[in-house]
CSV table of C-alpha atoms in Angstrom, one decimal:
chain,number,residue,atom,x,y,z
C,1,MET,CA,-4.7,21.1,-11.9
C,2,THR,CA,-1.5,20.0,-13.5
C,3,LEU,CA,1.6,21.2,-11.8
C,4,PRO,CA,5.0,19.8,-11.4
C,5,ILE,CA,5.5,17.4,-8.5
C,6,ARG,CA,9.0,16.1,-7.9
C,7,SER,CA,11.2,14.5,-5.3
C,8,ALA,CA,12.5,17.0,-2.9
C,9,ARG,CA,16.2,17.9,-2.9
C,10,PRO,CA,18.4,18.8,0.1
C,11,GLU,CA,18.4,22.4,-0.9
C,12,ASP,CA,14.6,22.5,-0.6
C,13,ARG,CA,14.8,21.7,3.2
C,14,ALA,CA,14.4,25.3,4.5
C,15,ALA,CA,11.4,26.0,2.2
C,16,ILE,CA,9.9,22.7,3.2
C,17,GLU,CA,10.2,23.4,6.9
C,18,ALA,CA,8.8,26.9,6.4
C,19,LEU,CA,5.8,25.6,4.6
C,20,VAL,CA,5.2,22.9,7.3
C,21,HIS,CA,5.4,25.6,10.0
C,22,ALA,CA,2.9,27.8,8.1
C,23,ALA,CA,0.5,24.9,7.4
C,24,TYR,CA,0.5,23.4,10.9
C,25,SER,CA,0.9,26.4,13.2
C,26,PRO,CA,-2.8,27.1,13.5
C,27,TYR,CA,-3.3,23.7,15.1
C,28,VAL,CA,-0.8,24.4,17.9
C,29,ALA,CA,-3.3,26.9,19.3
C,30,ARG,CA,-6.1,24.3,19.2
C,31,ASN,CA,-4.3,21.8,21.5
C,32,GLY,CA,-1.1,23.3,22.6
C,33,LEU,CA,1.0,20.5,21.1
C,34,LEU,CA,3.2,20.5,18.0
C,35,PRO,CA,1.5,18.3,15.3
C,36,GLY,CA,3.5,15.4,14.1
C,37,PRO,CA,4.7,17.0,10.9
C,38,MET,CA,6.3,19.9,12.8
C,39,ARG,CA,8.4,17.3,14.7
C,40,ASP,CA,9.7,15.4,11.6
C,41,ASP,CA,13.4,15.5,10.5
C,42,TYR,CA,13.0,16.7,6.9
C,43,GLY,CA,16.7,16.3,6.2
C,44,GLN,CA,16.4,12.6,6.9
C,45,LEU,CA,13.1,12.2,5.0
C,46,ILE,CA,14.5,14.1,1.9
C,47,GLY,CA,17.6,11.9,2.1
C,48,GLU,CA,15.4,8.8,2.0
C,49,GLY,CA,13.5,10.0,-1.0
C,50,ARG,CA,10.2,10.2,1.0
C,51,VAL,CA,9.4,13.9,0.4
C,52,HIS,CA,7.8,15.2,-2.8
C,53,VAL,CA,7.1,18.8,-3.6
C,54,ALA,CA,4.6,20.7,-5.9
C,55,GLU,CA,5.9,23.8,-7.4
C,56,ALA,CA,4.0,26.8,-8.5
C,57,ASP,CA,5.3,30.2,-9.7
C,58,GLY,CA,8.9,29.0,-9.0
C,59,ALA,CA,8.3,28.2,-5.4
C,60,ILE,CA,7.4,25.1,-3.3
C,61,ALA,CA,3.6,25.4,-2.9
C,62,GLY,CA,2.9,22.1,-1.3
C,63,LEU,CA,4.5,18.8,-0.2
C,64,LEU,CA,3.7,15.3,0.8
C,65,VAL,CA,5.6,12.5,2.6
C,66,LEU,CA,5.1,9.0,1.5
C,67,LEU,CA,6.2,6.0,3.6
C,68,PRO,CA,6.1,2.4,2.4
C,69,GLN,CA,4.4,-0.1,4.8
C,70,ASP,CA,3.7,-3.8,4.4
C,71,ASP,CA,0.1,-3.5,3.3
C,72,ALA,CA,-0.4,0.1,2.2
C,73,LEU,CA,1.5,3.2,1.3
C,74,LEU,CA,1.3,5.7,4.3
C,75,LEU,CA,0.5,9.3,3.3
C,76,ASP,CA,2.4,10.6,6.4
C,77,ASN,CA,2.0,14.3,5.6
C,78,VAL,CA,0.3,16.5,3.0
C,79,ALA,CA,0.6,20.3,3.4
C,80,VAL,CA,-0.1,23.3,1.1
C,81,ASP,CA,1.1,26.9,1.6
C,82,PRO,CA,-1.9,28.6,3.3
C,83,ALA,CA,-1.8,31.4,0.8
C,84,ARG,CA,-2.5,28.8,-1.9
C,85,HIS,CA,-5.4,27.0,-0.3
C,86,GLY,CA,-8.3,26.4,-2.6
C,87,THR,CA,-6.1,26.4,-5.8
C,88,GLY,CA,-6.1,22.6,-6.3
C,89,ILE,CA,-2.6,21.9,-5.1
C,90,GLY,CA,-3.8,19.7,-2.3
C,91,ARG,CA,-6.0,17.6,-4.6
C,92,ALA,CA,-3.1,17.3,-7.1
C,93,LEU,CA,-0.8,16.1,-4.2
C,94,LEU,CA,-3.4,13.5,-3.1
C,95,LEU,CA,-3.8,12.2,-6.6
C,96,PHE,CA,-0.1,11.9,-6.9
C,97,ALA,CA,0.0,9.9,-3.7
C,98,GLU,CA,-2.6,7.6,-5.0
C,99,GLU,CA,-0.7,7.1,-8.3
C,100,SER,CA,2.5,6.5,-6.4
C,101,ALA,CA,0.8,3.8,-4.3
C,102,ARG,CA,-0.6,2.0,-7.4
C,103,ALA,CA,2.8,2.3,-9.1
C,104,ALA,CA,4.4,0.6,-6.1
C,105,GLY,CA,1.9,-2.2,-6.2
C,106,TYR,CA,-0.2,-1.2,-3.3
C,107,GLY,CA,-4.0,-1.7,-3.3
C,108,ALA,CA,-4.6,0.9,-0.5
C,109,ILE,CA,-3.3,4.1,0.9
C,110,ARG,CA,-3.4,4.9,4.6
C,111,LEU,CA,-3.2,8.2,6.4
C,112,TYR,CA,-3.8,9.6,9.9
C,113,THR,CA,-4.8,13.0,11.1
C,114,GLN,CA,-5.4,14.5,14.6
C,115,GLU,CA,-8.9,14.5,15.9
C,116,ILE,CA,-8.7,18.3,16.3
C,117,MET,CA,-8.2,18.6,12.5
C,118,VAL,CA,-11.9,18.1,11.8
C,119,GLU,CA,-11.7,19.8,8.4
C,120,ASN,CA,-9.1,17.1,7.3
C,121,VAL,CA,-11.4,14.2,8.3
C,122,ALA,CA,-14.3,15.7,6.4
C,123,LEU,CA,-12.1,16.2,3.3
C,124,TYR,CA,-10.6,12.7,3.4
C,125,SER,CA,-14.0,11.2,3.9
C,126,ARG,CA,-15.4,13.1,0.9
C,127,ILE,CA,-12.6,11.6,-1.4
C,128,GLY,CA,-13.1,8.0,-0.3
C,129,TYR,CA,-11.1,7.4,2.8
C,130,ARG,CA,-12.8,5.6,5.7
C,131,GLU,CA,-11.9,5.6,9.3
C,132,THR,CA,-10.2,2.4,10.5
C,133,HIS,CA,-9.4,3.2,14.1
C,134,ARG,CA,-8.3,5.9,16.7
C,135,ALA,CA,-5.3,5.9,18.8
C,136,GLU,CA,-3.2,8.2,21.0
C,137,GLU,CA,0.4,8.5,20.1
C,138,LYS,CA,3.1,10.9,21.1
C,139,GLY,CA,0.4,12.7,23.1
C,140,LEU,CA,-1.7,13.2,19.9
C,141,LYS,CA,-5.2,11.8,19.4
C,142,ARG,CA,-5.1,10.4,15.9
C,143,ILE,CA,-7.8,9.1,13.4
C,144,TYR,CA,-6.5,6.6,11.1
C,145,MET,CA,-8.0,6.3,7.6
C,146,LEU,CA,-7.7,4.0,4.6
C,147,LYS,CA,-8.6,4.3,1.0
C,148,THR,CA,-8.8,1.2,-1.2
C,149,LEU,CA,-7.5,2.0,-4.7
C,150,THR,CA,-9.0,0.9,-7.9
C,151,ALA,CA,-6.8,-0.2,-10.8
């Protein structure tokens, strides 16, 4: 799927926060805690140029947050409007993240997800991520994964 992915602008903040809420709310019922992306300060992240959005039909349909680290690019958040699941937006965002990592000179991309998000672990494993370790942070049990990028 080819769709425009661009850097988020300050005026996108409300739409981004609404999308994050819609995407992550189902997980609150699973463990009673707000997932990390629901705790983030999107005004700050947008201001730092870390948020990218995918647009479809004139609306923000998905987003990702990319954070540079010493040895890999961290895919801190990827979310798709639940009404658009299965349309390829998530895949396009993940490919954009990998392309961004390569363009920045990284040989790997890292992410983490909560243990309760078993569907995410299965997806990431299918597309080449491998588990590196598990840790509990901010009350959340997380699985860390890494994908080595080819040139």
